[in-house]
PDB file of C-alpha atoms in Angstrom:
ATOM      1  CA  ILE A   1    -164.392 178.920  94.738  1.00  0.00           C
ATOM      2  CA  GLU A   2    -165.243 175.230  94.815  1.00  0.00           C
ATOM      3  CA  SER A   3    -164.824 172.954  91.830  1.00  0.00           C
ATOM      4  CA  SER A   4    -168.055 172.390  89.928  1.00  0.00           C
ATOM      5  CA  TYR A   5    -169.592 170.451  87.086  1.00  0.00           C
ATOM      6  CA  PRO A   6    -169.590 172.499  83.831  1.00  0.00           C
ATOM      7  CA  GLY A   7    -173.044 173.969  83.261  1.00  0.00           C
ATOM      8  CA  GLY A   8    -174.020 173.836  86.911  1.00  0.00           C
ATOM      9  CA  PRO A   9    -176.538 171.697  88.810  1.00  0.00           C
ATOM     10  CA  ALA A  10    -179.003 171.418  85.904  1.00  0.00           C
ATOM     11  CA  ALA A  11    -176.301 170.046  83.578  1.00  0.00           C
ATOM     12  CA  TRP A  12    -175.192 167.637  86.319  1.00  0.00           C
ATOM     13  CA  GLN A  13    -178.764 166.319  86.685  1.00  0.00           C
ATOM     14  CA  ARG A  14    -179.013 165.826  82.897  1.00  0.00           C
ATOM     15  CA  PHE A  15    -175.689 163.938  82.900  1.00  0.00           C
ATOM     16  CA  LEU A  16    -176.881 161.652  85.712  1.00  0.00           C
ATOM     17  CA  LYS A  17    -180.200 160.954  83.980  1.00  0.00           C
ATOM     18  CA  ARG A  18    -178.358 159.833  80.835  1.00  0.00           C
ATOM     19  CA  ASN A  19    -175.498 157.923  82.458  1.00  0.00           C
ATOM     20  CA  LEU A  20    -176.476 156.570  85.871  1.00  0.00           C
ATOM     21  CA  HIS A  21    -177.625 152.953  85.671  1.00  0.00           C
ATOM     22  CA  TYR A  22    -179.389 151.431  88.651  1.00  0.00           C
ATOM     23  CA  PRO A  23    -177.654 148.115  89.428  1.00  0.00           C
ATOM     24  CA  GLN A  24    -180.117 145.320  88.636  1.00  0.00           C
ATOM     25  CA  SER A  25    -179.316 143.310  91.773  1.00  0.00           C
ATOM     26  CA  ALA A  26    -179.856 146.404  93.960  1.00  0.00           C
ATOM     27  CA  ALA A  27    -183.174 147.149  92.250  1.00  0.00           C
ATOM     28  CA  GLU A  28    -184.353 143.558  92.742  1.00  0.00           C
ATOM     29  CA  GLN A  29    -183.530 143.819  96.450  1.00  0.00           C
ATOM     30  CA  GLU A  30    -185.149 147.286  96.607  1.00  0.00           C
ATOM     31  CA  ILE A  31    -181.913 148.849  97.855  1.00  0.00           C
ATOM     32  CA  GLN A  32    -181.917 152.627  97.569  1.00  0.00           C
ATOM     33  CA  GLY A  33    -180.229 155.599  99.195  1.00  0.00           C
ATOM     34  CA  ASP A  34    -177.501 158.182  98.781  1.00  0.00           C
ATOM     35  CA  VAL A  35    -173.885 157.338  98.047  1.00  0.00           C
ATOM     36  CA  MET A  36    -171.299 159.964  98.993  1.00  0.00           C
ATOM     37  CA  VAL A  37    -168.403 159.922  96.545  1.00  0.00           C
ATOM     38  CA  GLN A  38    -165.116 161.691  97.298  1.00  0.00           C
ATOM     39  CA  PHE A  39    -162.692 162.537  94.518  1.00  0.00           C
ATOM     40  CA  ILE A  40    -159.990 164.968  93.456  1.00  0.00           C
ATOM     41  CA  VAL A  41    -160.435 167.636  90.791  1.00  0.00           C
ATOM     42  CA  ASP A  42    -156.951 168.754  89.679  1.00  0.00           C
ATOM     43  CA  LYS A  43    -155.893 172.167  88.311  1.00  0.00           C
ATOM     44  CA  GLU A  44    -156.913 171.113  84.779  1.00  0.00           C
ATOM     45  CA  GLY A  45    -160.318 169.818  85.910  1.00  0.00           C
ATOM     46  CA  ASN A  46    -159.436 166.117  85.665  1.00  0.00           C
ATOM     47  CA  VAL A  47    -161.113 163.732  88.094  1.00  0.00           C
ATOM     48  CA  SER A  48    -159.037 161.164  90.030  1.00  0.00           C
ATOM     49  CA  ASP A  49    -158.976 159.118  93.264  1.00  0.00           C
ATOM     50  CA  VAL A  50    -162.708 158.402  93.039  1.00  0.00           C
ATOM     51  CA  GLN A  51    -163.948 156.615  96.158  1.00  0.00           C
ATOM     52  CA  ALA A  52    -167.428 155.981  97.557  1.00  0.00           C
ATOM     53  CA  ILE A  53    -167.157 156.722 101.274  1.00  0.00           C
ATOM     54  CA  SER A  54    -170.715 156.061 102.462  1.00  0.00           C
ATOM     55  CA  GLY A  55    -174.032 154.662 101.325  1.00  0.00           C
ATOM     56  CA  PRO A  56    -175.354 151.216 100.420  1.00  0.00           C
ATOM     57  CA  GLU A  57    -172.570 148.828  99.314  1.00  0.00           C
ATOM     58  CA  ALA A  58    -174.630 147.571  96.358  1.00  0.00           C
ATOM     59  CA  LEU A  59    -174.742 151.093  94.851  1.00  0.00           C
ATOM     60  CA  ARG A  60    -171.186 152.304  95.464  1.00  0.00           C
ATOM     61  CA  SER A  61    -169.451 150.932  92.353  1.00  0.00           C
ATOM     62  CA  GLU A  62    -172.056 152.502  90.032  1.00  0.00           C
ATOM     63  CA  ALA A  63    -171.692 155.862  91.804  1.00  0.00           C
ATOM     64  CA  GLU A  64    -167.896 155.663  91.369  1.00  0.00           C
ATOM     65  CA  ARG A  65    -168.275 154.671  87.699  1.00  0.00           C
ATOM     66  CA  VAL A  66    -170.520 157.627  86.870  1.00  0.00           C
ATOM     67  CA  ILE A  67    -168.127 160.115  88.537  1.00  0.00           C
ATOM     68  CA  ARG A  68    -165.177 158.666  86.555  1.00  0.00           C
ATOM     69  CA  LYS A  69    -167.203 159.038  83.361  1.00  0.00           C
ATOM     70  CA  SER A  70    -168.202 162.648  84.099  1.00  0.00           C
ATOM     71  CA  GLY A  71    -165.285 164.192  82.176  1.00  0.00           C
ATOM     72  CA  LYS A  72    -163.592 167.466  83.023  1.00  0.00           C
ATOM     73  CA  TRP A  73    -164.931 169.624  85.839  1.00  0.00           C
ATOM     74  CA  ASN A  74    -164.340 173.319  86.467  1.00  0.00           C
ATOM     75  CA  PRO A  75    -161.330 173.366  88.826  1.00  0.00           C
ATOM     76  CA  ALA A  76    -161.440 175.125  92.183  1.00  0.00           C
ATOM     77  CA  VAL A  77    -160.059 178.676  92.312  1.00  0.00           C
ATOM     78  CA  GLN A  78    -158.052 180.123  95.178  1.00  0.00           C
ATOM     79  CA  ASN A  79    -156.492 183.605  95.051  1.00  0.00           C
ATOM     80  CA  GLY A  80    -157.273 183.757  91.327  1.00  0.00           C
ATOM     81  CA  MET A  81    -155.392 180.521  90.589  1.00  0.00           C
ATOM     82  CA  HIS A  82    -156.715 177.083  89.668  1.00  0.00           C
ATOM     83  CA  VAL A  83    -155.948 174.630  92.465  1.00  0.00           C
ATOM     84  CA  LYS A  84    -156.354 170.916  93.125  1.00  0.00           C
ATOM     85  CA  SER A  85    -159.294 170.203  95.438  1.00  0.00           C
ATOM     86  CA  TYR A  86    -161.152 167.408  97.125  1.00  0.00           C
ATOM     87  CA  LYS A  87    -164.797 167.186  96.170  1.00  0.00           C
ATOM     88  CA  ARG A  88    -167.641 165.285  97.831  1.00  0.00           C
ATOM     89  CA  GLN A  89    -170.630 164.600  95.650  1.00  0.00           C
ATOM     90  CA  PRO A  90    -173.776 162.805  96.835  1.00  0.00           C
ATOM     91  CA  ILE A  91    -175.480 160.572  94.264  1.00  0.00           C
ATOM     92  CA  GLY A  92    -179.049 159.577  95.053  1.00  0.00           C
ATOM     93  CA  PHE A  93    -180.510 156.254  93.994  1.00  0.00           C
ATOM     94  CA  ARG A  94    -184.320 156.103  94.141  1.00  0.00           C
ATOM     95  CA  LEU A  95    -186.554 153.330  92.879  1.00  0.00           C
ATOM     96  CA  LEU A  96    -189.596 154.527  90.999  1.00  0.00           C
ATOM     97  CA  THR A  97    -192.689 153.014  92.503  1.00  0.00           C
ATOM     98  CA  GLU A  98    -195.768 152.505  90.393  1.00  0.00           C
TER      99      GLU A  98
END
């Protein structure tokens, strides 16, 4: 069973809405897109080794910051035991157009 954010996808979306800040310089340049962030969720659910591996450069540090801030995750389970796992999480940045 893969690691997951506590509360599921709906809770993850609520967390992102409250905590993800569009970088001002990226917004001014109308840079948008998806940043893929890779990280480790250990047996206790702690997040480490956060690294943006693709997506617009101007958005990567904010995507990494929000993953680091996300707190404990539900660890992956293998054969009934909690295990350390690599996780890839896309974070979408979209500019709202009037």
